[in-house]
Coordinates of C-alpha atoms and ligand atoms in Angstrom, one line a residue:
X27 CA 30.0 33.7 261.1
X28 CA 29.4 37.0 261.3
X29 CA 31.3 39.8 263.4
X30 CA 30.2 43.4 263.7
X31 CA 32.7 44.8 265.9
X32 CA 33.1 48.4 267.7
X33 CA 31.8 49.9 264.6
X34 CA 30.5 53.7 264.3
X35 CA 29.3 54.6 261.1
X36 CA 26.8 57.0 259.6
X37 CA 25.9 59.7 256.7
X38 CA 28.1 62.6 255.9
X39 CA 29.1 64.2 259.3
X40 CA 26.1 62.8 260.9
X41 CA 26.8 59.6 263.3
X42 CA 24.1 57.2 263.3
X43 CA 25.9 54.1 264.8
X44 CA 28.2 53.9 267.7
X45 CA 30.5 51.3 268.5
X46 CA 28.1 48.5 267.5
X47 CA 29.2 45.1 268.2
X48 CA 26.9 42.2 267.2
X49 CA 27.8 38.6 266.7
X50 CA 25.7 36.2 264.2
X51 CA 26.4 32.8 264.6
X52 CA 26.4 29.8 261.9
X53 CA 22.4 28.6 262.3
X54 CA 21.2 31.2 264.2
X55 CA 18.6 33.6 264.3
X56 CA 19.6 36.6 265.6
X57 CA 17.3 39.7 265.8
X58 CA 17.8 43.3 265.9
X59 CA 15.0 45.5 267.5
X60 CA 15.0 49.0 268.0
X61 CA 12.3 52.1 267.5
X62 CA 12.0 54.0 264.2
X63 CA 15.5 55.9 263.8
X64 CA 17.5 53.9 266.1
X65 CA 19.8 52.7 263.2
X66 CA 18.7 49.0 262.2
X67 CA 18.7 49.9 258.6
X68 CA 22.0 51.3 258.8
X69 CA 23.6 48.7 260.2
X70 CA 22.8 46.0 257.8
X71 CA 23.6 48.7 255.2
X72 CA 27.0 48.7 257.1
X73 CA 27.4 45.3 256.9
X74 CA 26.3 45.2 253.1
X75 CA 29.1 47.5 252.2
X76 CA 26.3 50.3 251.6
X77 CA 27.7 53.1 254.0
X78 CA 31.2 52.8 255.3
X79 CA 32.0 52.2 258.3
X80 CA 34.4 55.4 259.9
X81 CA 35.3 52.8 262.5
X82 CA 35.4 49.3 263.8
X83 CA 36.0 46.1 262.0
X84 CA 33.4 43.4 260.4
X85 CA 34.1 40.2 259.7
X86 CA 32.2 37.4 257.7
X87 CA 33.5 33.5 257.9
X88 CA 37.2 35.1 259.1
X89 CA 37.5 38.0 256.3
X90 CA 37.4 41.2 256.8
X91 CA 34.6 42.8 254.4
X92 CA 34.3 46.0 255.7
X93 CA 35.0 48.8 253.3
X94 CA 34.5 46.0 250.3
X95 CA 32.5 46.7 247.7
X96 CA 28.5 45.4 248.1
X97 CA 28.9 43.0 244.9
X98 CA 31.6 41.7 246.6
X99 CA 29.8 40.8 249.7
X100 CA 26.9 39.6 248.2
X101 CA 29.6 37.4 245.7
X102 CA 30.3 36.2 249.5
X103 CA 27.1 34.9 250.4
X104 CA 25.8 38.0 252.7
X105 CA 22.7 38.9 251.1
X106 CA 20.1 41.6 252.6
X107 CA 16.8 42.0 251.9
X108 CA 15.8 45.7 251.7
X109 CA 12.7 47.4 253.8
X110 CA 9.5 48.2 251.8
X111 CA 10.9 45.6 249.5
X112 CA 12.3 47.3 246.3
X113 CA 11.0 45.0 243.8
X114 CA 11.0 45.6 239.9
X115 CA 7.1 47.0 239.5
X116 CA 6.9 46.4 236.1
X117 CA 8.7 43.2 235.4
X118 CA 7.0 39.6 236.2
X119 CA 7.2 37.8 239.5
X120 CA 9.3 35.3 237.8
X121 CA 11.9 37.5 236.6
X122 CA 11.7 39.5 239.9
X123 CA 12.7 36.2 241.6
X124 CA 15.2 35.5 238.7
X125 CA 16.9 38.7 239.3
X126 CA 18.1 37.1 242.6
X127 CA 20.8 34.4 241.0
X128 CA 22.1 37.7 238.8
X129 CA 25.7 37.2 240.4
X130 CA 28.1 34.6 239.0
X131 CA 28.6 33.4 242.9
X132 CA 24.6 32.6 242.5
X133 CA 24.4 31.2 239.0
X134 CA 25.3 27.3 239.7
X135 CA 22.2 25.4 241.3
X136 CA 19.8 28.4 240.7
X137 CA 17.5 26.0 238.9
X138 CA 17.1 24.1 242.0
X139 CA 16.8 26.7 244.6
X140 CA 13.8 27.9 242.3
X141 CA 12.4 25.3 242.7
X142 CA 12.7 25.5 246.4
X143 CA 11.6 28.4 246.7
X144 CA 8.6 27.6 244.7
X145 CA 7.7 25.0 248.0
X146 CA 8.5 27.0 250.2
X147 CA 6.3 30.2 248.6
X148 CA 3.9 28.1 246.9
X149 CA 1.7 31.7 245.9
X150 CA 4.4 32.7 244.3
X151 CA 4.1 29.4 241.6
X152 CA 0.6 31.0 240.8
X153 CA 1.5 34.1 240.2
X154 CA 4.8 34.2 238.2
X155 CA 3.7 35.4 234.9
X156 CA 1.4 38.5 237.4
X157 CA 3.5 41.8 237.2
X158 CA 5.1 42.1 240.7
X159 CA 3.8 45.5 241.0
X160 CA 0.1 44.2 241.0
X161 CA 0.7 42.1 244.0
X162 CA -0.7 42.0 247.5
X163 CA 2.3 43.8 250.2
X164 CA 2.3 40.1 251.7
X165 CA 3.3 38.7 248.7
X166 CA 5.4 41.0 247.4
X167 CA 7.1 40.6 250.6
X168 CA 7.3 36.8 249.5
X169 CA 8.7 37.6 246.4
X170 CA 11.8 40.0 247.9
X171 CA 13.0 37.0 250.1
X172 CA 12.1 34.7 247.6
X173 CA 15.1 36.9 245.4
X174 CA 17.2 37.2 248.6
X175 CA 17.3 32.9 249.1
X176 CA 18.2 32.8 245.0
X177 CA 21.1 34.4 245.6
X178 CA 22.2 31.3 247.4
X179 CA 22.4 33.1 251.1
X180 CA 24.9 32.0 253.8
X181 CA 23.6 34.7 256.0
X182 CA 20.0 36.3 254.6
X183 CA 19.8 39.4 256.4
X184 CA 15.9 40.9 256.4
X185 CA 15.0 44.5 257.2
X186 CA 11.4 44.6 258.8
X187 CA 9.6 41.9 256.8
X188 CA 6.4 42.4 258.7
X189 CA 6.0 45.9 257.5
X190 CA 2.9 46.8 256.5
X191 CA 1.1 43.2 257.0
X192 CA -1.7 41.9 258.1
X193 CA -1.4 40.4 261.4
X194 CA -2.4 37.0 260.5
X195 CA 0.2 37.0 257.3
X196 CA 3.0 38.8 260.0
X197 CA 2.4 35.5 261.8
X198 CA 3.1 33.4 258.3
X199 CA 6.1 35.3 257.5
X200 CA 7.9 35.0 260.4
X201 CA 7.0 30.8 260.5
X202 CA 8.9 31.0 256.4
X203 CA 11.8 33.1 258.3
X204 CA 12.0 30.0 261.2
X205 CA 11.9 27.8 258.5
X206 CA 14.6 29.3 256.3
X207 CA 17.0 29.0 259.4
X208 CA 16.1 25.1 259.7
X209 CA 16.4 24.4 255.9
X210 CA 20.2 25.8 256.7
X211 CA 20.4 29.9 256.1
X212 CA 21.7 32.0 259.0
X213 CA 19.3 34.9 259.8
X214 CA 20.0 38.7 260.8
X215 CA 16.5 40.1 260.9
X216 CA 15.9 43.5 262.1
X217 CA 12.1 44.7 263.3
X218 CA 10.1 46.8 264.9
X219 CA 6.9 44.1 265.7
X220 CA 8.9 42.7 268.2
X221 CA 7.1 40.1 269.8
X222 CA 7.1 37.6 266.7
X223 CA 10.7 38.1 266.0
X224 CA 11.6 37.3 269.6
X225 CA 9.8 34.6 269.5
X226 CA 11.9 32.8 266.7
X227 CA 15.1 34.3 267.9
X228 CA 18.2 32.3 269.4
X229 CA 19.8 35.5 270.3
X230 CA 18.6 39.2 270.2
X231 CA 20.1 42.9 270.4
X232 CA 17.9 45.8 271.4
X233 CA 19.1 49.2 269.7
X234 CA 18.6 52.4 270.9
X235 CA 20.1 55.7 269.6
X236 CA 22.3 54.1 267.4
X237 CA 23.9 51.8 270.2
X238 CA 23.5 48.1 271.5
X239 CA 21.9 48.9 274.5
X240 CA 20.9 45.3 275.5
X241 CA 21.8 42.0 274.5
X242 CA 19.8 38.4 275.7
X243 CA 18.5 35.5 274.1
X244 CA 15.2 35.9 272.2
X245 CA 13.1 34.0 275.6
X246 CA 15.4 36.6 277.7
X247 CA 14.1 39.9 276.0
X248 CA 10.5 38.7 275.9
X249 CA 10.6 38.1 279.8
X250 CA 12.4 41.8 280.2
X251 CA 10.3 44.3 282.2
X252 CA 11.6 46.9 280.0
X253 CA 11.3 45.4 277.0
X254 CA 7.8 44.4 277.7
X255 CA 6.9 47.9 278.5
X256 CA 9.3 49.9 275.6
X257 CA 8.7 47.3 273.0
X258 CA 5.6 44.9 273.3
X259 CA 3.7 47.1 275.2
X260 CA 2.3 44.6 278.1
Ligands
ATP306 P1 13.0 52.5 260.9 O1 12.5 51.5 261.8 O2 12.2 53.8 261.0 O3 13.3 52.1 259.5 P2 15.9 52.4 261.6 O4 16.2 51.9 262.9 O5 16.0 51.4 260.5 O6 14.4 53.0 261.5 P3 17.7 54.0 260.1 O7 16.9 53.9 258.8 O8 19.0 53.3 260.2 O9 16.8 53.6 261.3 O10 18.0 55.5 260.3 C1 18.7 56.0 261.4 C2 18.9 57.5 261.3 O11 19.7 57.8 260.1 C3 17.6 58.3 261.1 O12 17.7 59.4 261.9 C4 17.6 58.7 259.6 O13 16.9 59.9 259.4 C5 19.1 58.7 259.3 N1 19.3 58.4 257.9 C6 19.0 57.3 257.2 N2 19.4 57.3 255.9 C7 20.0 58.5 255.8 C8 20.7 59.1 254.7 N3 20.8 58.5 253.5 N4 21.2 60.4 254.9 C9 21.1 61.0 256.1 N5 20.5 60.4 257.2 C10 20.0 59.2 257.0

């Protein structure tokens, strides 16, 4: 579905990424870890059409999107969900969520997917006349995916969703993310709290310096000496 291939890419004359390749398949979860600075961000940036690529090629469902403009690839179904949220403070929850289906590619069946994502974030029903900006980091994290699925996502691509959460609501968060992929969305999800993502993934990449340096399934990494030491600290 998705193919990141040999690209480098970074800001100005500084090289962040360096002939990444990653493959997302249709149904998968595939997870990106990697330590503060290794370059997650960027890459799904790259693949959002948010820094250009200086090399390599990216692909989504056979077309060549690298270099298009981000309206474009989210017109296409490749939506990412930004770290630390970026939600409108001072607007409602509803419109927040709302905001999602603003593309004409996500205007047809939005009443319906609100109403999904109502069940599948049923907090969010409670709270959707509440500003967004007077909610809990949890559920503001809820509400930023809750956008991301109204924009009717073939791939939903989430930047460190467990940032900043309790552990008990990291463990909730990442159940919603496992059931997003079985209700039929594709997921590229980048984190540092590794364990949990691991443990949903089909298929994982470990980043280091801006490179792939390993690539396993998500039971594969978690049974890695080195990753056990580097990234779950066992
Ligand atoms: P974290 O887990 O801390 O969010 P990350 O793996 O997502 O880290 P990136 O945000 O991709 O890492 O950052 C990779 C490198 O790129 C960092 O050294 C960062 O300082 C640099 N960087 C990020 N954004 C910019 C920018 N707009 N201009 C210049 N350098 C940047």
């Amino acid at each position: 579905m998705l193919k990141v291939s040999n690209v480098t890419a970074g800001y100005g004359r500084t090289v962040i990424l360096q002939d990444v390749s990653i493959e997302v398949g249709r149904g998968e979860v595939v997870t990106i870890i990697g330590a503060n600075g290794a370059g997650k961000t960027t890459l799904l940036r790259a693949i959002s059409g948010l820094v250009k690529p200086s090399a390599g090629r990216i692909t989504f469902d056979g077309t060549d999107i690298a270099g298009m403009a981000p309206a474009d690839i989210v017109g296409r179904g490749l939506i990412q969900v930004p770290e630390a949220r970026q939600l409108f403070p001072v607007m409602s929850v509803r419109d927040n969520v709302l905001m999602g289906a603003y593309h004409p590619a996500a205007r047809a069946g939005a009443d319906r997917r609100f109403a999904e994502v109502l069940d599948l974030f049923p907090r969010i029903g409670e709270r959707l006349d509440q500003l967004a900006g007077s909610l809990s980091g949890g559920e503001q994290q809820m509400v930023a995916i809750a956008r991301g699925l109204m924009a009717n996502p073939k791939l939903l691509m989430l930047d460190e969703p467990s940032l900043g959460l309790a552990p008990i609501i990291v463990q909730q968060m990442f159940g919603i993310v496992d059931r997003i992929c079985e209700m039929g969305t594709t997921v590229l999800l980048v984190e540092q709290k590794a364990f949990h993502a691991l443990k949903i993934a089909h298929r994982a990449y470990v980043i280091e310096n801006g490179r792939i340096a390993i690539e396993n399934t998500g039971a594969g990494l978690l049974a890695d000496p080195h990753i056990k030491t580097a990234y779950l600290g066992i």
